[in-house]
Amino acid sequence: MKKIALGVCSSVSIYKACEIIRLFQSEGFGVRVIMTEKATRFIDPYLFTSLTGERTIVHLFDDQQRPIEHISLVDEVSLLLVAPATANLIGKMASGIADDFLTTFYLAAKCPVLVAPAMNEAMYLHPQTQENIRKLKSLGVEFVEPDTGYLACGKKGPGRLAPPEKIVQQGLRLVRAKDTFRDKVVLVTAGPTREFLDPVRFVSNPASGKMGYELAREAYQLGAEVILISGPTWLEPPPGVYLERVTEAAEMKEAVLKHYARARVVLMTAAVADFRFRKTRPEKIRKTEIERTLEIETTPDILEELGQHKGQRLLVGFAAETGQAVEKALEKMKRKQVDLMVANDVSQPEVGFASDENEVVLLWPDGRSRKIPRTSKRKISQEILAEVEVLLNERKSKR
Ligand code: PMT
């Protein structure tokens, strides 16, 4: 099992380490906790031992069976994350002081190191702390900036431990990033669009954005710069991803075209509404005044236009169909000139629109196909991006 070492210092935010452990475990990682002695004044090590199933390490000389454990553990972990990290710990790391297990382990570690500070705002902004952070950054240590808000001391300012989801996302990127995606821009569209008749009425569809947000999250973890163009949804954007919100198809097209020049990969999961009203009204139409027949027109087909100016880009389309999904998706793949088409039969209630799971068939222009049976949208995203990686590498080797 892949494993991370989680260094935990004395801070009121120490309880958030429990959530960090849970998030890493849900991604298939084992966690070994290393506490500073002062941290044990806030939480008993037994809590972390219970959560991780592994003895929490505090002192250098705890384990009589493994006398130089700080060295042997180095080969077992793929990331050292310190969260929360105090000013004292950051200062010791910057100066190379190794006087306990955590600082000794830091000096011995060969894996990436990520630090999430948590402290009083004056301590965080102190030139000495900032100098220590700069020095560690120059040595390759990465930081998760603390949030600004109310601190344990009652003051307001920067110093709150960043949210666990943000810390874990950055940690996973350090562990999972691939050369194929590094320095590449991946553009993702997600969610529905809404085409308004008047300020209170619109046509749309049940897309939630889940599929696109999962793809954006996965692309970020693989090391890409991710631009997410999202229609209306209640979802929180994945940390680290640049988000642009739009409402109508025309706005989505404008946003996509704005970023298209920089994009290397485009993943069009958005369920762009196919129709809009020919005439729209700036004020709410009264029930008694509404016309019995409303004229509609088609919205611009964004993907089709992207296909006509593809260049070196890799286009991934989605086709939401109710029946004969593969046949219809094949036709769209050809017409829109995409490199990988994801056929999505949305007639089954447990998959497709708004659900956490999906079942899709991947189609390639050379006639290959691959079914991904029902599974989470997160897993489907991992499979799709693994295929995108193959396509990117194939193109690279052909050049
Ligand atoms: O958001 P979720 O709730 O997680 O649901 C996910 C999903 C079901 C929306 C997603 O998996 C999916 O199938 N998305 C494609 C939906 C769709 O609009 O399919 P389509 O067959 O109408 O369009 C084909 C392709 O052309 C799509 O990539 C679409 O983004 C694009 N398109 C469509 C119309 C249009 N005017 N412009 C476009 O670019």
XYZ file of C-alpha atoms and ligand atoms in Angstrom:
438
model
C 0.000 0.000 0.000
C 1.223 3.510 -0.813
C 1.994 5.392 2.373
C 2.452 8.973 3.501
C 4.108 10.277 6.646
C 2.007 12.897 8.425
C 3.928 15.176 10.783
C 1.678 16.782 13.393
C 2.669 19.774 15.547
C 1.047 21.480 18.539
C -1.799 23.655 17.287
C -5.480 24.120 18.049
C -6.118 22.974 14.474
C -4.586 19.561 15.293
C -8.059 17.962 15.138
C -8.080 18.593 11.357
C -5.300 15.993 11.049
C -8.008 13.343 11.598
C -9.825 14.512 8.451
C -6.535 14.619 6.529
C -5.906 10.987 7.486
C -9.408 9.959 6.421
C -9.085 11.708 3.044
C -5.743 10.043 2.277
C -7.127 6.668 3.325
C -10.121 7.104 1.011
C -7.613 7.585 -1.834
C -5.948 4.263 -1.004
C -3.020 5.577 1.064
C -1.779 4.319 4.392
C -0.775 7.044 6.872
C 2.001 6.953 9.476
C 1.687 9.779 12.003
C 4.721 11.424 13.590
C 3.871 13.832 16.427
C 6.089 16.373 18.090
C 6.237 15.971 21.854
C 4.333 19.239 22.376
C 1.545 18.032 20.054
C 0.837 15.229 22.539
C -0.352 17.924 24.998
C -3.299 18.554 22.612
C -4.156 14.987 21.536
C -3.120 11.584 22.839
C -1.091 9.666 20.207
C -3.502 6.765 20.719
C -6.155 8.642 18.679
C -3.939 8.629 15.580
C -2.861 5.041 16.238
C -6.543 4.051 16.278
C -7.278 5.941 13.056
C -4.262 4.668 11.113
C -3.805 1.185 12.569
C -0.097 1.974 13.005
C 1.791 3.046 16.108
C 2.099 6.831 16.245
C 5.738 7.873 16.460
C 6.743 10.574 18.955
C 10.268 9.942 20.192
C 13.477 8.941 18.464
C 14.111 6.001 20.753
C 10.566 4.590 21.177
C 10.917 1.392 19.138
C 13.429 -1.082 20.518
C 12.759 -3.434 17.545
C 13.624 -0.770 14.904
C 16.406 1.338 16.479
C 16.922 3.676 13.517
C 13.274 3.904 12.476
C 13.618 7.459 11.107
C 15.907 6.037 8.415
C 14.005 2.836 7.618
C 10.655 4.702 7.348
C 12.138 6.924 4.633
C 11.935 4.091 2.075
C 8.307 3.341 2.919
C 6.674 6.706 2.270
C 6.026 8.700 -0.903
C 5.264 12.028 0.802
C 6.091 13.830 4.033
C 3.242 16.191 4.920
C 3.482 18.391 7.990
C 0.000 19.616 8.959
C -0.391 21.571 11.141
C 3.145 23.009 11.106
C 4.120 25.526 13.794
C 6.554 28.456 13.425
C 8.970 26.521 15.641
C 8.944 23.425 13.410
C 9.320 25.520 10.229
C 12.241 27.366 11.845
C 13.923 24.098 12.802
C 13.444 22.660 9.312
C 14.896 25.824 7.733
C 17.941 25.686 10.021
C 18.569 21.966 9.697
C 18.022 21.294 13.379
C 17.251 17.619 13.935
C 16.445 17.134 17.618
C 13.356 14.909 17.512
C 11.858 12.230 15.290
C 9.983 14.591 12.941
C 12.911 16.944 12.226
C 15.337 14.029 11.918
C 12.962 12.319 9.517
C 12.680 15.510 7.438
C 16.450 15.599 6.929
C 16.549 11.923 6.003
C 13.489 12.045 3.705
C 13.999 11.594 -0.043
C 10.324 12.062 -0.954
C 8.490 15.368 -1.697
C 7.781 17.474 1.395
C 4.617 19.542 1.879
C 4.074 21.915 4.798
C 0.757 23.423 5.922
C 1.421 26.185 8.483
C -0.974 27.071 11.297
C -0.200 29.817 13.801
C -1.048 33.263 15.121
C -1.069 35.895 12.358
C 1.788 37.966 13.878
C 3.948 34.848 14.094
C 3.112 33.896 10.510
C 3.814 37.375 9.139
C 6.987 37.810 11.204
C 9.925 38.423 8.826
C 11.799 35.522 10.441
C 8.991 33.049 9.688
C 8.630 34.418 6.153
C 12.393 34.135 5.668
C 12.280 30.506 6.880
C 9.428 29.732 4.458
C 11.322 31.360 1.564
C 14.408 29.327 2.414
C 12.502 26.056 2.560
C 10.771 26.854 -0.743
C 14.164 27.453 -2.337
C 15.148 23.974 -1.119
C 12.135 22.449 -2.882
C 9.733 22.201 0.055
C 6.149 23.021 -1.001
C 3.674 24.968 1.112
C -0.113 25.110 1.388
C -0.853 28.742 2.174
C -2.847 29.168 5.401
C -6.352 30.657 5.231
C -7.215 34.106 6.511
C -9.894 34.303 9.199
C -10.492 34.182 12.955
C -7.623 32.493 14.780
C -7.613 30.612 18.080
C -6.211 33.716 19.817
C -9.323 35.707 18.747
C -7.419 37.814 16.192
C -8.221 37.866 12.491
C -5.575 37.364 9.812
C -3.587 34.761 7.879
C -2.591 31.690 9.902
C -5.555 29.318 9.899
C -4.680 25.831 8.719
C -5.859 25.437 5.102
C -8.915 23.164 4.619
C -8.011 19.428 4.724
C -9.399 18.855 1.188
C -7.034 21.529 -0.183
C -4.022 20.096 1.688
C -4.746 16.543 0.549
C -5.337 17.622 -3.064
C -1.918 19.336 -3.154
C -0.320 16.317 -1.487
C -1.845 13.914 -4.007
C -0.592 16.102 -6.858
C 2.941 15.832 -5.468
C 2.669 12.064 -5.312
C 0.728 11.382 -8.538
C 1.895 14.057 -11.040
C 3.041 12.628 -14.354
C 5.449 14.151 -16.875
C 2.819 13.759 -19.605
C 0.545 16.275 -17.893
C 3.111 18.601 -16.329
C 3.004 22.109 -17.857
C -0.045 21.182 -19.942
C -3.330 23.055 -19.856
C -6.397 20.844 -19.571
C -9.686 22.593 -20.282
C -12.809 20.980 -18.811
C -16.443 22.003 -19.294
C -19.018 20.795 -16.796
C -22.646 21.030 -15.754
C -25.662 22.248 -17.689
C -26.328 25.529 -19.415
C -29.519 27.517 -18.897
C -31.189 29.298 -21.781
C -33.480 31.985 -20.433
C -36.829 33.067 -21.826
C -37.197 35.847 -19.274
C -35.426 36.507 -15.920
C -37.305 33.679 -14.147
C -37.776 30.969 -16.805
C -35.266 28.859 -18.715
C -34.700 25.547 -20.532
C -31.922 23.319 -19.209
C -31.169 19.657 -18.313
C -30.398 17.663 -15.134
C -26.566 17.752 -15.405
C -25.010 18.347 -11.981
C -21.389 18.936 -13.026
C -20.144 15.896 -11.043
C -18.528 14.161 -14.024
C -16.669 17.295 -15.134
C -15.594 18.290 -11.607
C -14.149 14.797 -11.036
C -12.217 15.020 -14.321
C -10.883 18.456 -13.342
C -9.802 17.094 -9.948
C -8.039 14.120 -11.519
C -6.276 16.258 -14.167
C -4.993 18.572 -11.396
C -3.658 15.615 -9.405
C -1.867 14.350 -12.514
C 0.018 17.650 -12.663
C -1.907 19.662 -15.276
C -2.933 23.292 -15.117
C -6.702 22.929 -15.113
C -9.266 25.436 -16.356
C -12.825 24.486 -15.467
C -15.681 26.216 -17.285
C -18.790 25.394 -15.331
C -22.483 25.869 -15.895
C -24.730 26.444 -12.845
C -24.132 23.853 -10.093
C -23.936 23.737 -6.290
C -20.624 21.833 -6.347
C -17.467 23.210 -4.726
C -14.663 23.460 -7.287
C -11.711 21.128 -6.657
C -8.849 23.037 -4.938
C -6.065 24.158 -7.258
C -8.331 24.368 -10.299
C -9.079 27.698 -12.040
C -12.863 28.070 -12.248
C -14.941 30.230 -14.557
C -18.709 30.170 -14.076
C -21.087 30.665 -16.984
C -24.824 30.314 -17.456
C -25.802 30.196 -21.125
C -24.353 28.216 -24.057
C -23.167 31.419 -25.739
C -21.214 32.374 -22.571
C -19.735 28.868 -22.366
C -18.593 29.124 -25.964
C -16.968 32.513 -25.311
C -15.173 31.226 -22.186
C -13.956 28.057 -23.943
C -12.666 29.979 -26.966
C -10.866 32.438 -24.653
C -8.753 29.602 -23.224
C -8.627 27.322 -26.285
C -5.325 28.650 -27.624
C -3.493 27.520 -24.450
C -5.267 24.178 -24.082
C -3.572 20.878 -24.938
C -6.500 18.694 -23.886
C -10.204 19.592 -23.892
C -12.736 17.479 -22.001
C -16.289 18.495 -22.981
C -18.524 16.929 -20.339
C -20.923 19.887 -20.243
C -24.482 19.175 -21.228
C -24.840 22.285 -23.354
C -28.545 22.975 -23.940
C -29.233 22.380 -27.627
C -32.018 24.960 -27.904
C -32.655 28.519 -26.825
C -35.567 30.928 -27.281
C -35.434 33.025 -30.405
C -36.926 36.005 -28.516
C -36.029 36.702 -24.879
C -37.585 39.310 -22.573
C -35.786 41.510 -20.034
C -38.782 41.378 -17.636
C -40.927 38.543 -16.311
C -43.666 37.689 -18.822
C -47.135 37.775 -17.274
C -49.049 34.495 -17.486
C -51.873 36.156 -19.387
C -49.469 37.647 -21.926
C -47.400 34.581 -22.810
C -47.601 33.369 -26.387
C -48.923 29.830 -26.802
C -46.100 28.932 -29.199
C -42.535 29.911 -28.372
C -39.998 29.876 -31.148
C -36.679 28.209 -30.526
C -33.347 28.047 -32.316
C -30.257 25.849 -31.879
C -27.388 27.004 -29.679
C -23.847 27.141 -31.103
C -22.214 23.700 -31.146
C -19.020 24.458 -29.207
C -17.362 21.078 -29.682
C -18.045 21.009 -33.410
C -16.373 24.403 -33.740
C -13.387 23.286 -31.637
C -13.018 20.240 -33.911
C -12.684 22.505 -36.936
C -9.701 24.327 -35.373
C -8.135 21.410 -33.521
C -4.443 21.773 -34.357
C -2.360 19.614 -31.988
C -5.063 19.537 -29.331
C -6.668 16.404 -28.043
C -10.462 16.617 -27.941
C -12.568 14.387 -25.707
C -16.321 14.535 -26.274
C -19.197 13.073 -24.300
C -22.454 11.907 -25.827
C -25.473 11.632 -23.541
C -28.015 9.385 -25.249
C -31.170 7.475 -24.441
C -30.896 4.295 -26.488
C -28.427 3.259 -29.215
C -25.837 5.291 -27.335
C -22.813 3.813 -29.109
C -24.196 4.287 -32.641
C -25.187 7.880 -31.962
C -21.904 8.626 -30.210
C -19.950 7.256 -33.178
C -21.771 9.657 -35.496
C -20.991 12.599 -33.174
C -17.358 11.544 -32.837
C -16.935 11.742 -36.599
C -18.901 14.947 -37.119
C -17.185 16.797 -34.247
C -13.702 15.380 -35.056
C -12.970 14.254 -31.506
C -10.084 11.939 -30.553
C -11.939 10.075 -27.829
C -15.705 9.882 -27.419
C -17.418 8.852 -24.185
C -20.817 7.325 -24.901
C -23.077 7.806 -21.909
C -26.439 6.031 -21.865
C -28.448 8.298 -19.575
C -31.666 6.307 -19.744
C -30.706 4.300 -16.620
C -31.615 6.234 -13.457
C -28.583 5.092 -11.359
C -25.989 6.434 -13.796
C -25.457 9.496 -15.994
C -27.073 12.768 -14.966
C -26.596 13.879 -11.336
C -25.672 10.460 -9.896
C -22.356 9.662 -8.200
C -21.820 6.713 -10.526
C -21.627 6.272 -14.245
C -21.267 3.582 -16.896
C -19.718 4.528 -20.216
C -18.258 3.181 -23.441
C -15.057 4.784 -24.728
C -14.788 5.037 -28.511
C -11.767 5.800 -30.663
C -11.775 6.962 -34.324
C -9.774 3.841 -35.314
C -12.714 1.624 -34.376
C -11.554 0.529 -30.915
C -13.994 0.612 -28.017
C -13.867 -0.110 -24.294
C -16.724 -0.432 -21.850
C -16.234 0.861 -18.316
C -18.867 -0.915 -16.191
C -20.802 0.963 -13.520
C -18.484 2.588 -11.018
C -17.909 5.951 -9.308
C -17.436 9.052 -11.457
C -14.052 9.448 -9.739
C -12.928 6.031 -10.999
C -14.331 6.762 -14.486
C -12.322 10.022 -14.531
C -9.156 8.121 -13.632
C -9.785 5.661 -16.476
C -10.522 8.417 -19.021
C -7.400 10.394 -18.103
C -5.298 7.228 -18.234
C -6.483 6.827 -21.862
C -5.754 10.520 -22.533
C -2.232 9.942 -21.216
C -1.781 7.049 -23.655
C -2.966 9.228 -26.565
C -0.648 12.104 -25.565
C 2.320 9.736 -25.310
C 1.495 8.122 -28.682
C 1.490 11.549 -30.329
C 4.756 12.482 -28.657
C 6.488 9.331 -29.904
C 5.178 9.909 -33.468
C 6.711 13.400 -33.627
O -22.895 16.531 -14.838
P -23.327 15.158 -14.390
O -24.613 15.197 -13.596
O -22.229 14.419 -13.692
O -23.686 14.313 -15.705
C -22.682 13.939 -16.602
C -23.190 13.968 -18.060
C -24.280 12.926 -18.246
C -23.744 15.355 -18.390
C -21.937 13.673 -18.961
O -21.440 12.406 -18.641
C -22.289 13.704 -20.429
O -22.721 12.739 -21.022
N -22.095 14.897 -21.056
C -22.446 15.194 -22.466
C -23.828 15.762 -22.484
C -24.247 16.239 -23.859
O -24.560 17.384 -24.026
O -24.180 15.348 -24.820
P -24.541 15.679 -26.382
O -24.609 14.348 -27.016
O -25.719 16.550 -26.469
O -23.306 16.471 -26.909
C -22.153 15.848 -27.494
C -20.927 16.669 -27.195
O -21.038 17.958 -27.815
C -20.693 16.930 -25.720
O -19.322 16.812 -25.473
C -21.182 18.355 -25.509
O -20.446 19.016 -24.484
C -20.930 18.992 -26.877
N -21.900 20.041 -27.227
C -23.224 19.760 -27.318
C -24.111 20.762 -27.710
C -23.609 22.042 -27.978
N -24.436 23.031 -28.319
N -22.304 22.297 -27.872
C -21.432 21.315 -27.518
O -20.223 21.554 -27.416
